XYZ file of C-alpha atoms in Angstrom:
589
model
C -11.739 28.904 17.476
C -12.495 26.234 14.776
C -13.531 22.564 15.674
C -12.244 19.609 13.398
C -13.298 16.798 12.622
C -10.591 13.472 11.663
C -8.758 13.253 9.182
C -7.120 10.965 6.842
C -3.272 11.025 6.904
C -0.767 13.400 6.967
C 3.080 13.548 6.636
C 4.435 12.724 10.317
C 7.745 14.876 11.714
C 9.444 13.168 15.054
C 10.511 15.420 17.098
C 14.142 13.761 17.981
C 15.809 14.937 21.557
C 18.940 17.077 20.412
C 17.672 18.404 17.322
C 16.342 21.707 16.552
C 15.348 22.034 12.728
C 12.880 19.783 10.368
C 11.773 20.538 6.504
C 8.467 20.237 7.018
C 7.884 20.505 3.024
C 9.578 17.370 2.981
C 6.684 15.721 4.246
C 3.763 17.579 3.420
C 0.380 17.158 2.035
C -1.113 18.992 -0.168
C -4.381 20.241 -1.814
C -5.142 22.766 -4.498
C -7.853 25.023 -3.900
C -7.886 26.625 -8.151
C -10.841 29.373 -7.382
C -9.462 29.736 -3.188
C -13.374 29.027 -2.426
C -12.358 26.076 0.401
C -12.471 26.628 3.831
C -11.339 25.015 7.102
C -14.211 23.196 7.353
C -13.843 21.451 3.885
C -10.380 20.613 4.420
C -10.673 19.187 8.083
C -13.647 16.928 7.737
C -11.967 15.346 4.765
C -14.221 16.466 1.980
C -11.191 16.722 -0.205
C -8.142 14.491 -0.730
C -4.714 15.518 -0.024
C -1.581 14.463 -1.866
C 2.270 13.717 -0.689
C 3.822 16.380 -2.425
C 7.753 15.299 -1.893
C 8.925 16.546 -4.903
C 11.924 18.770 -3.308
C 10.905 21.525 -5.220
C 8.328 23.034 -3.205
C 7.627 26.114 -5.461
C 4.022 26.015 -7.286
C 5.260 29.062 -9.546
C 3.002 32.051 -10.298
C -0.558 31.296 -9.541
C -3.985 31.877 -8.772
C -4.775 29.088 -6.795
C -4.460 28.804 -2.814
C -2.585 25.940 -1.752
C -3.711 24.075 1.683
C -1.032 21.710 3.559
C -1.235 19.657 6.374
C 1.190 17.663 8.161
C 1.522 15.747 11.545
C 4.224 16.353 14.625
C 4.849 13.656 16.633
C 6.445 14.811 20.368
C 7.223 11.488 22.205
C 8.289 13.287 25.428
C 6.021 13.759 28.453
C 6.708 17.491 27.757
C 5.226 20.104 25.505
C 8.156 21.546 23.335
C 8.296 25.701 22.517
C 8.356 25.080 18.360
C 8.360 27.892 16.203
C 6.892 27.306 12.267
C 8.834 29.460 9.567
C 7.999 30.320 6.256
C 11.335 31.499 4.552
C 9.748 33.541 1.607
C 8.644 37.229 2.835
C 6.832 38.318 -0.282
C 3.709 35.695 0.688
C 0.645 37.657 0.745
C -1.868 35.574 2.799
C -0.923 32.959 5.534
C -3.591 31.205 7.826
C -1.609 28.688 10.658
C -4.436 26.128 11.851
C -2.756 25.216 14.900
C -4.661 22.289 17.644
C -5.428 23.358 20.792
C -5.962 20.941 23.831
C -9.820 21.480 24.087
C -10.232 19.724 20.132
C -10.482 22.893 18.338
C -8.139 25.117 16.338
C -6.494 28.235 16.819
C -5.918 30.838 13.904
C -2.856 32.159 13.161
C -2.764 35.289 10.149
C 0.350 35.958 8.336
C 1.408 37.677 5.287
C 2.338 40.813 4.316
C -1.335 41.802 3.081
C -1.238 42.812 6.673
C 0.454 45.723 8.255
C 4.030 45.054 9.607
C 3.001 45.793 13.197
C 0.366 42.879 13.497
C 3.124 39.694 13.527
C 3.849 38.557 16.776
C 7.900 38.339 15.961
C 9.601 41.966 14.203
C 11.281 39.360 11.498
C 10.539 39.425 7.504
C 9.999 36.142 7.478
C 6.969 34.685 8.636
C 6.875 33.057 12.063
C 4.253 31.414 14.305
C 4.672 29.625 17.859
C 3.647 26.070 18.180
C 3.205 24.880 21.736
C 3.715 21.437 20.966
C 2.296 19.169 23.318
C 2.671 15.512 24.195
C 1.621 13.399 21.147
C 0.835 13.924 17.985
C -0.759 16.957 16.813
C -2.049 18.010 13.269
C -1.446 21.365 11.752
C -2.960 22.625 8.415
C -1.360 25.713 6.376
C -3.381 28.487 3.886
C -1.216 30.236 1.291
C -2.250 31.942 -1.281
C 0.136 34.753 -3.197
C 0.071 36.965 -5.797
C 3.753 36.654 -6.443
C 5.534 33.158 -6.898
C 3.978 30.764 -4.481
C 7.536 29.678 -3.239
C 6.930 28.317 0.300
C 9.842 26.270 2.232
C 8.244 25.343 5.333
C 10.454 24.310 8.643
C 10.036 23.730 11.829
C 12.702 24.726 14.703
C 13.412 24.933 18.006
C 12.390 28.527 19.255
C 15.825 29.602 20.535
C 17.430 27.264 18.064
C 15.875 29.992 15.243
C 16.621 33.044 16.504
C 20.162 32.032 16.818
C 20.085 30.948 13.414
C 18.242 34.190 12.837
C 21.232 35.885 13.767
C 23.712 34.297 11.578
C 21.312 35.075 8.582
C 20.887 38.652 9.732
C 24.656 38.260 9.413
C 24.894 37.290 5.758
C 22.348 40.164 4.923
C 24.323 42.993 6.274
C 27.841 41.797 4.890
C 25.937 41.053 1.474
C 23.899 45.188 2.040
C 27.307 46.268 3.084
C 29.302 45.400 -0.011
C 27.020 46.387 -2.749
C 26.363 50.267 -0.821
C 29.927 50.701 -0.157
C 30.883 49.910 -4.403
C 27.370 52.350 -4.659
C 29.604 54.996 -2.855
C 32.570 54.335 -3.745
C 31.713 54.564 -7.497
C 29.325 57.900 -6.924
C 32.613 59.267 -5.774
C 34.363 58.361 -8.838
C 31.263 59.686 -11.059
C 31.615 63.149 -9.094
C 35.308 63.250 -9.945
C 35.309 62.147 -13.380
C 31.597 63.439 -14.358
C 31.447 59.753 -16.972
C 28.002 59.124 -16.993
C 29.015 55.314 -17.380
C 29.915 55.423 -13.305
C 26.690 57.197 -12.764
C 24.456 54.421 -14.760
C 26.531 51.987 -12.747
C 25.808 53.500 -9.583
C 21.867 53.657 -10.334
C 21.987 50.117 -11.771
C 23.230 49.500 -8.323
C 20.612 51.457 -5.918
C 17.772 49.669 -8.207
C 19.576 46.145 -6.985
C 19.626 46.751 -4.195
C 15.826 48.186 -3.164
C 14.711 45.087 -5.119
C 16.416 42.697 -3.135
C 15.912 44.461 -0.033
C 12.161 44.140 -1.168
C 12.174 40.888 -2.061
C 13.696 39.955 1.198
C 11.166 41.626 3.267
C 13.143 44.228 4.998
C 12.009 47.380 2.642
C 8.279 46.417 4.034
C 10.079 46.334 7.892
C 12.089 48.876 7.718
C 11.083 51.701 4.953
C 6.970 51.225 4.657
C 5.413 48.938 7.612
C 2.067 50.747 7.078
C 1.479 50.460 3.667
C 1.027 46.583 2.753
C -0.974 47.665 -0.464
C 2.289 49.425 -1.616
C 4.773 46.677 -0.477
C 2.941 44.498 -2.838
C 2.590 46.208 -5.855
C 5.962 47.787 -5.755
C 7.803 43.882 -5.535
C 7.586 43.913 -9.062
C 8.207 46.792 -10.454
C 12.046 46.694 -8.259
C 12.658 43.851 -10.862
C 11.552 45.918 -14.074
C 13.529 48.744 -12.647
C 17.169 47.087 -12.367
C 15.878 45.129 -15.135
C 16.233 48.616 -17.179
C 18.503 49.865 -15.716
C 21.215 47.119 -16.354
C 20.484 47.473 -19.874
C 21.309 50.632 -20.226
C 24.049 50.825 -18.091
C 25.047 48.410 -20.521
C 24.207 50.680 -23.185
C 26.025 53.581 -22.191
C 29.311 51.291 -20.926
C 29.516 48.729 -24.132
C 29.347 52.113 -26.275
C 26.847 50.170 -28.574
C 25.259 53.040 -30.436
C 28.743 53.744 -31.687
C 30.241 49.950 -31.443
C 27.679 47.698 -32.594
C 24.509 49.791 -33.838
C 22.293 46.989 -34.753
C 22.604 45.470 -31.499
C 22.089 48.851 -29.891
C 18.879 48.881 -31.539
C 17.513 45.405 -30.424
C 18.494 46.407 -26.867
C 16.360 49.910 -27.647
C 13.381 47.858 -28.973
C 13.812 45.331 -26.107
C 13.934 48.199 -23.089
C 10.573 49.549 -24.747
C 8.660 46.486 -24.637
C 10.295 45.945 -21.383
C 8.648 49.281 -20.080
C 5.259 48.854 -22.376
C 5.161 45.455 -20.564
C 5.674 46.829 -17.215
C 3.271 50.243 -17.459
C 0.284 47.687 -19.169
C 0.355 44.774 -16.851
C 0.512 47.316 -13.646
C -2.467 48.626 -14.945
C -4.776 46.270 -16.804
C -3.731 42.579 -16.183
C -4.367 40.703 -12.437
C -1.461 41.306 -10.111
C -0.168 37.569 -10.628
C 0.043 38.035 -14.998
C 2.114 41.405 -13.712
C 4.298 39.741 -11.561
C 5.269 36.938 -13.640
C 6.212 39.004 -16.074
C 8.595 40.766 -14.686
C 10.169 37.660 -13.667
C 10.098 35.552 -16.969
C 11.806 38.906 -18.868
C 14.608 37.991 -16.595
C 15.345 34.759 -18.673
C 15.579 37.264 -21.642
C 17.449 40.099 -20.376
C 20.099 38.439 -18.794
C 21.347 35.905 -22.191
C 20.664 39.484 -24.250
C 23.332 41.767 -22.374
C 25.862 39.378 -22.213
C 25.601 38.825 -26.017
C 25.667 42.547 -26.328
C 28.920 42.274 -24.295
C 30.485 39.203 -25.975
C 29.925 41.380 -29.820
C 31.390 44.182 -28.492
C 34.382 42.298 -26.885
C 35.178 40.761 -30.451
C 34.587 44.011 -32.538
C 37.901 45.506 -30.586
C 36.821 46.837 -27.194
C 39.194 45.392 -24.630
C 37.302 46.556 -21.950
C 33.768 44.633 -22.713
C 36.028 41.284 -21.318
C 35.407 42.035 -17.607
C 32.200 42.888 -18.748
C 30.892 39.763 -19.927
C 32.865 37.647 -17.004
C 30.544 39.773 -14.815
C 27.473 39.495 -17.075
C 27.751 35.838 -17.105
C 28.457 35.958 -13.804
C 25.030 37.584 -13.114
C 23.376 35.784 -15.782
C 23.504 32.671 -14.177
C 22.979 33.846 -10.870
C 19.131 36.045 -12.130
C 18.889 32.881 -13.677
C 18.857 30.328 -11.243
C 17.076 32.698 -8.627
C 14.159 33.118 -11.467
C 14.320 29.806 -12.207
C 13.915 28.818 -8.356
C 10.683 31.476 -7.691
C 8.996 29.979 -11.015
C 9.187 26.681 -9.618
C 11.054 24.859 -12.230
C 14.085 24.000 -9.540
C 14.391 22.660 -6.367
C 14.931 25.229 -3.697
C 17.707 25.430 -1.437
C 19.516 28.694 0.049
C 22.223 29.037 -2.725
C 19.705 28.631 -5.450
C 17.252 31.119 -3.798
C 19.829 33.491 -3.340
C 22.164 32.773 -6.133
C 21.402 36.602 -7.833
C 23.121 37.674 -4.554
C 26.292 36.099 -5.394
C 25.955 36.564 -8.916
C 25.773 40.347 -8.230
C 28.214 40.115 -5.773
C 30.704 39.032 -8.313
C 29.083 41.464 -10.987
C 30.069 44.271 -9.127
C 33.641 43.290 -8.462
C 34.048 42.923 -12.133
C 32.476 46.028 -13.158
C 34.609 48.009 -11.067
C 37.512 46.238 -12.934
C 35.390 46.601 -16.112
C 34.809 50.385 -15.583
C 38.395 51.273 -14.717
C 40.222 49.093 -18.037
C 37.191 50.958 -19.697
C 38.306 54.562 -18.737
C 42.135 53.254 -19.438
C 41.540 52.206 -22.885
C 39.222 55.441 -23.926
C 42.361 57.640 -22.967
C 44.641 55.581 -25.004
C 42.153 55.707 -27.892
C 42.340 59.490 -27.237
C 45.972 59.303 -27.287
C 46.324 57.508 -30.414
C 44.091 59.912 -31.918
C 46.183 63.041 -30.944
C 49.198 61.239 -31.892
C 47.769 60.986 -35.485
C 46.466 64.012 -35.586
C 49.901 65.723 -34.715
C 50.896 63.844 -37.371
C 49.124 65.115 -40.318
C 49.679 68.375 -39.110
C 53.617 67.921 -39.460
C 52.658 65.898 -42.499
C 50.723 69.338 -43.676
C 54.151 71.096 -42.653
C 56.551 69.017 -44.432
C 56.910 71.240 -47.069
C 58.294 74.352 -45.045
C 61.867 75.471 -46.009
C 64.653 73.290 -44.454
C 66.063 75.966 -42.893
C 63.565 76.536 -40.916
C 62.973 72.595 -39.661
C 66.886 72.670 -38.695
C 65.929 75.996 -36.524
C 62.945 73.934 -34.696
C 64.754 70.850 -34.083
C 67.924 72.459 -32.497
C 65.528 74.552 -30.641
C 63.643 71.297 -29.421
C 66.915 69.630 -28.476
C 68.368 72.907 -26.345
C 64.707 72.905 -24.744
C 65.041 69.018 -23.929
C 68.650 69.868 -23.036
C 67.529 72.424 -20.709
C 64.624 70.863 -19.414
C 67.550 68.075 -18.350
C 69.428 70.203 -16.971
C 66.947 72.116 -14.912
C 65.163 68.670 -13.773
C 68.880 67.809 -12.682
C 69.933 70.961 -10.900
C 66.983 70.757 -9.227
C 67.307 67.271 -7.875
C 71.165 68.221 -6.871
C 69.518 70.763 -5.323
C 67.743 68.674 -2.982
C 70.626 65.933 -2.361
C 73.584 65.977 -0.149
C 76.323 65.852 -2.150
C 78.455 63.774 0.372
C 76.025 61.298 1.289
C 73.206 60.808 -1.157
C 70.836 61.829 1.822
C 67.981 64.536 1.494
C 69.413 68.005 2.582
C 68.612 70.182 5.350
C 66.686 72.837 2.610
C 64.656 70.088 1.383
C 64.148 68.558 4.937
C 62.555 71.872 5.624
C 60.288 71.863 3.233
C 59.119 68.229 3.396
C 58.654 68.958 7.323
C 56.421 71.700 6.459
C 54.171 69.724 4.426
C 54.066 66.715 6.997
C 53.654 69.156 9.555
C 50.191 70.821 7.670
C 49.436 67.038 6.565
C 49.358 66.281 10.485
C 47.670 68.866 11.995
C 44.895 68.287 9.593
C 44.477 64.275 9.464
C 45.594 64.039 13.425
C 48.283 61.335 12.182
C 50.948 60.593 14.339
C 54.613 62.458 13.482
C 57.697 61.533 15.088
C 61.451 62.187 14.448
C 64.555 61.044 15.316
C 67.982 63.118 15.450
C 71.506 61.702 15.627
C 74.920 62.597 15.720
C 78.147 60.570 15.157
C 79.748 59.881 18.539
C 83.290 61.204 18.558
C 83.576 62.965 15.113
C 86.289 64.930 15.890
C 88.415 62.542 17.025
C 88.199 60.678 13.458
C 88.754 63.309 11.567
C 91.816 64.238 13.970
C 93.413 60.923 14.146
C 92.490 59.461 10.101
C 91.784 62.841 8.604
C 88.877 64.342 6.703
C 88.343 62.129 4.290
C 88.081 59.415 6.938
C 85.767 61.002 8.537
C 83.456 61.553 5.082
C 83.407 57.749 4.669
C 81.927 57.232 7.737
C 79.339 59.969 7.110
C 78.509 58.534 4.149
C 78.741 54.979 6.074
C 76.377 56.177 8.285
C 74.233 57.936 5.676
C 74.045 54.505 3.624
C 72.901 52.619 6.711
C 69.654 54.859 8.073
C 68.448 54.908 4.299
C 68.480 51.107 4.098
C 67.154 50.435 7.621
C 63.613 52.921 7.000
C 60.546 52.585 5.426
C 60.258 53.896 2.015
C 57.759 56.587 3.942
C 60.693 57.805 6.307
C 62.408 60.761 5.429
C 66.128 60.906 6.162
C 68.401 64.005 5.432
C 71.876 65.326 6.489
C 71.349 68.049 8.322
C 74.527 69.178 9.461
C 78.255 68.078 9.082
C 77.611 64.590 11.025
C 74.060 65.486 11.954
C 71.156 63.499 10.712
C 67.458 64.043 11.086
C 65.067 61.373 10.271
C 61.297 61.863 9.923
C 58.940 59.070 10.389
C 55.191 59.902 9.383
C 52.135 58.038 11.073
C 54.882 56.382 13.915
C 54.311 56.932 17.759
C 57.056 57.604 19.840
C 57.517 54.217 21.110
C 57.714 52.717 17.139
C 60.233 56.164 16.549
C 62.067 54.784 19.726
C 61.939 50.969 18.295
C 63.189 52.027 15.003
C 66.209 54.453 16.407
C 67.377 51.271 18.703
C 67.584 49.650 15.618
C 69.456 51.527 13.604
C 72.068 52.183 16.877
C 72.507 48.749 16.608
C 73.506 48.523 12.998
C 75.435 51.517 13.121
C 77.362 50.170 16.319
C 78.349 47.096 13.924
C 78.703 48.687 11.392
C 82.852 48.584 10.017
C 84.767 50.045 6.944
C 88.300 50.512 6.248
C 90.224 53.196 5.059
C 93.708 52.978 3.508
C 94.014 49.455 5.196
C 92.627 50.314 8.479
C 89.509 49.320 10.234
C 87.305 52.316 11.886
C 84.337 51.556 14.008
C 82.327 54.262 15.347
C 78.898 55.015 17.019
C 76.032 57.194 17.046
C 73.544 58.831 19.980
C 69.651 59.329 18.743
C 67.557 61.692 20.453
C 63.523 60.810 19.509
C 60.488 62.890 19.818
C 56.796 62.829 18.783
C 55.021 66.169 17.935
C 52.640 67.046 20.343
C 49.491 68.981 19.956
C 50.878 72.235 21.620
C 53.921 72.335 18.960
C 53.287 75.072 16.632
C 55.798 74.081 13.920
C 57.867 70.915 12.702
C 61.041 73.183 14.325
C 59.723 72.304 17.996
C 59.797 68.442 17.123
C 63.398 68.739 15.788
C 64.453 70.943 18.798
C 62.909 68.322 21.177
C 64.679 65.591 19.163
C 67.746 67.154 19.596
C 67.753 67.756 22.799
C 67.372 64.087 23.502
C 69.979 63.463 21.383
C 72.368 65.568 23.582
C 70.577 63.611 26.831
C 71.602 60.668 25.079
C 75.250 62.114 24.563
C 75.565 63.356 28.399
C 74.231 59.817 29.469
C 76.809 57.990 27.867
C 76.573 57.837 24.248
C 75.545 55.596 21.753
C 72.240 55.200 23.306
C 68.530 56.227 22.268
C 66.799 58.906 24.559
C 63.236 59.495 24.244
């Protein structure tokens, strides 16, 4: 417990019935302690003079002072209110909450993450105290005092009020986390299929994002090293150097700029090592503040650097560096106003603390883009450059005897010819003659496949079978070619009424088999009852007269104890014959 003494004035926040939040940097005041030799005592008794400090900025930069800050709550109610005091930034090394207690003294709160995870009283990165707020008005004093930016937006809420708030942040986090590992493995998957080291460069420029914003927001010191408070801090900065290098040369390796643009590759090279010499020398010879602001202040060079690396590269005739330099910019501004924000030279707010999380989120949209025109336009550079070389070598040929250049272009016309040919038989081969429709050889085979596919994805297969109602009866009473038109009638009218997945094929004289990949029987069902129906109105005319006809559709879906496509079609077909015996043009399933 600490007794104190009066005190001069402080900022003043009424609490209002209804509302749960207050800025309570918006009122502050504030005193400097330069050499962090003042205690309680010195501030309470009034032995030093405090300032407004309503700037709106509320960020002192990187220093070594401790800052102290006092401000007044005013509860007009008869009640004593549950308040809880938030400090936003996580990286803050050492907190001390002076908070009045009813007896005239003051209770001390520690906070910061100089301290092991386990000792705060709420599981949360941020830092949180409880203020029983009683009747009246209360003073409350603050100690901060950070090796990293002293950045230190101070509120007030409701205790409920914040953790439901809490939630909705926790919220933004994971979608934010969620996007930038799923690109991470999504474009590790494309690195192990294509082995270009640009995807793999992207994918570590990614990881080093994202462990330094998961740092920087506190949750690598909850969730990956609560114990070790003395690593938390000293690893902060070095997160930034890290995806600090590694954006540049992921840049590097995607811009092409040893090849492209060799005397910018070489300002980036000089640039990366005084980047490193700057991070290895400050971790271990200059005070942990020099070290951390210089990781952050070779953010404001880094960032303009790459994206004139990009923009160069762009107008010496790579195509690809355009989505590059969109993103760069895109992160540029983003690192920028974020660094800009922690050094204290703007006024903090969520979107500016947090714009390098939409910057990047935009970043790694583009890249994706960036990376795919990139691989697009290498393999028609690689195309141009076999066309050529094909070229000189018929170039190098050109004076071979005529003869023999007649021989090889009739031989690469019958070769084209036959290539025709064979790419046409084999289509005819697959094709109904009659109708257009798939035929039942090919049906087999494509069954087969879907069958294997099915068994091995556990994806829905159905099929549906029908037959022309009363075939024989057209063909007796119009004759055979009557009866082809409405095959191919009928034909024409499944193929149009299908998805572009659905397979249909003539699989007997007026037989037709349809299969319908990833449908249930009851969409197989829906889609036969459809296709009754436009058969059923369907009408053509032949030699002047009008013929009408109908179909019956037997459906079935395979089930797990079919051991080929064959059982689906029998069970399709034998509700096609149900549907026959019941009537006709009907759907039995």
């Amino acid at each position: 417990m600490l007794a104190c003494a009066g005190w001069a004035h402080a900022g003043t926040i009424a609490l209002e019935p209804g509302r749960h939040s207050y800025l309570v940097h918006d009122v502050v005041d504030v005193v400097e302690d330069p050499h962090a030799q003042l205690n309680f005592a010195d501030i309470s008794k009034g032995n030093v003079a405090f300032k407004e400090y309503h700037t709106g900025v509320f960020s002192f930069g990187f220093t070594k002072s401790a800052y102290w800050f006092r401000f007044e709550v005013d509860n007009p109610s008869a009640q004593a209110r549950n308040m809880m005091l938030v400090l936003r930034t996580a990286w803050l090394d050492d907190i001390s909450v002076y908070i009045p207690e009813a007896a005239g003294g003051y209770q001390v709160v520690q906070l910061g993450d100089s301290l092991p995870f386990a000792e705060r009283l709420h599981p949360n990165p941020q830092f949180l105290a409880d203020l029983q707020v009683q009747p009246g008005k209360q003073t409350y004093y603050l100690r901060i005092r950070s090796t990293q930016a002293l950045l230190s937006p101070i509120e007030l809420w409701d205790a409920q009020a914040f953790h439901d708030n809490d939630r909705l942040l926790l919220g933004y986090f994971g979608m934010f986390y969620g996007v930038v590992l799923v690109m991470l493995l999504y474009n590790a998957f494309i690195w192990i299929s294509t082995w270009d080291r640009s995807y793999l460069y992207y994918c570590l420029y990614l990881a080093a994002f994202f462990i330094m914003n998961f740092s920087y927001n506190g949750f690598s010191f909850q969730y990956l090293w609560p114990d070790a408070p003395r690593w938390a801090n000293w690893t902060y900065t070095s997160w930034v150097f890290l995806y600090q290098l590694m954006a540049i040369i992921f840049a590097m390796v995607f811009l092409e700029t040893a090849k492209r643009l060799p005397r910018m590759h070489r300002v980036l090279c000089l640039f990366l090592y005084a980047m490193v010499a700057a991070w290895l020398l400050t971790l271990a010879f200059a005070d942990p503040v020099v070290h951390n602001a210089t990781g952050v202040y070779f953010v404001f060079l880094y960032s303009p650097l790459t994206a004139v690396a990009g923009f160069l590269v762009w107008r010496s005739g790579f195509p690809a560096a355009r989505f590059f330099v969109i993103a760069s910019m895109g992160n540029l501004v983003g690192a920028f106003i974020t660094a800009m924000t922690v050094s204290g030279f703007m006024p903090y707010s969520f979107i500016s603390f947090h714009a390098v999380e939409f910057g990047i989120l935009l970043d790694v949209i583009l890249l994706s883009l960036a990376l795919a025109d990139r691989i697009k336009f290498l393999r028609l550079q690689n195309e141009v450059a076999e066309k050529a070389i094909i070229e000189q070598k018929l170039e190098s040929n050109a004076l071979l005897q005529q003869a023999k250049d007649d021989l090889e272009r009739i031989v690469s016309e019958r070769t084209a010819e036959l290539c025709k040919a064979r790419d046409e038989a084999e289509r005819l081969s697959r094709i109904d003659a009659l109708t257009g429709a798939y035929n039942r050889r090919y049906f087999n085979e494509v069954a087969t496949l879907e069958f294997a596919k099915v068994r091995r994805n556990h994806h829905p297969l159905s099929m549906i079978s029908f037959d022309i109602d009363m075939f024989k009866l057209i063909n007796d009473n119009y004759g055979h070619a009557a009866g082809d038109e409405v095959i191919k009638a009928a034909a024409s009218v499944s193929k149009n009424a299908v998805r572009e997945i659905d397979f249909v094929a003539r699989i007997g004289g007026e037989e037709f088999a349809i299969l319908l990949p990833g449908s249930t029987l009851e969409q197989a069902a829906a889609t036969a009852e459809r296709l009754r129906e436009l058969v059923n109105t369907t009408e053509i005319y032949y030699q002047g007269k009008k013929l009408a006809f109908t179909a019956s559709f037997g459906v079935a879906q395979l089930k797990d104890s079919d051991q080929s496509f064959e059982a689906l079609l029998q069970s399709a077909d034998e509700m096609m014959y149900r549907a026959k015996n019941l009537g006709r043009n009907r759907v039995a399933a």
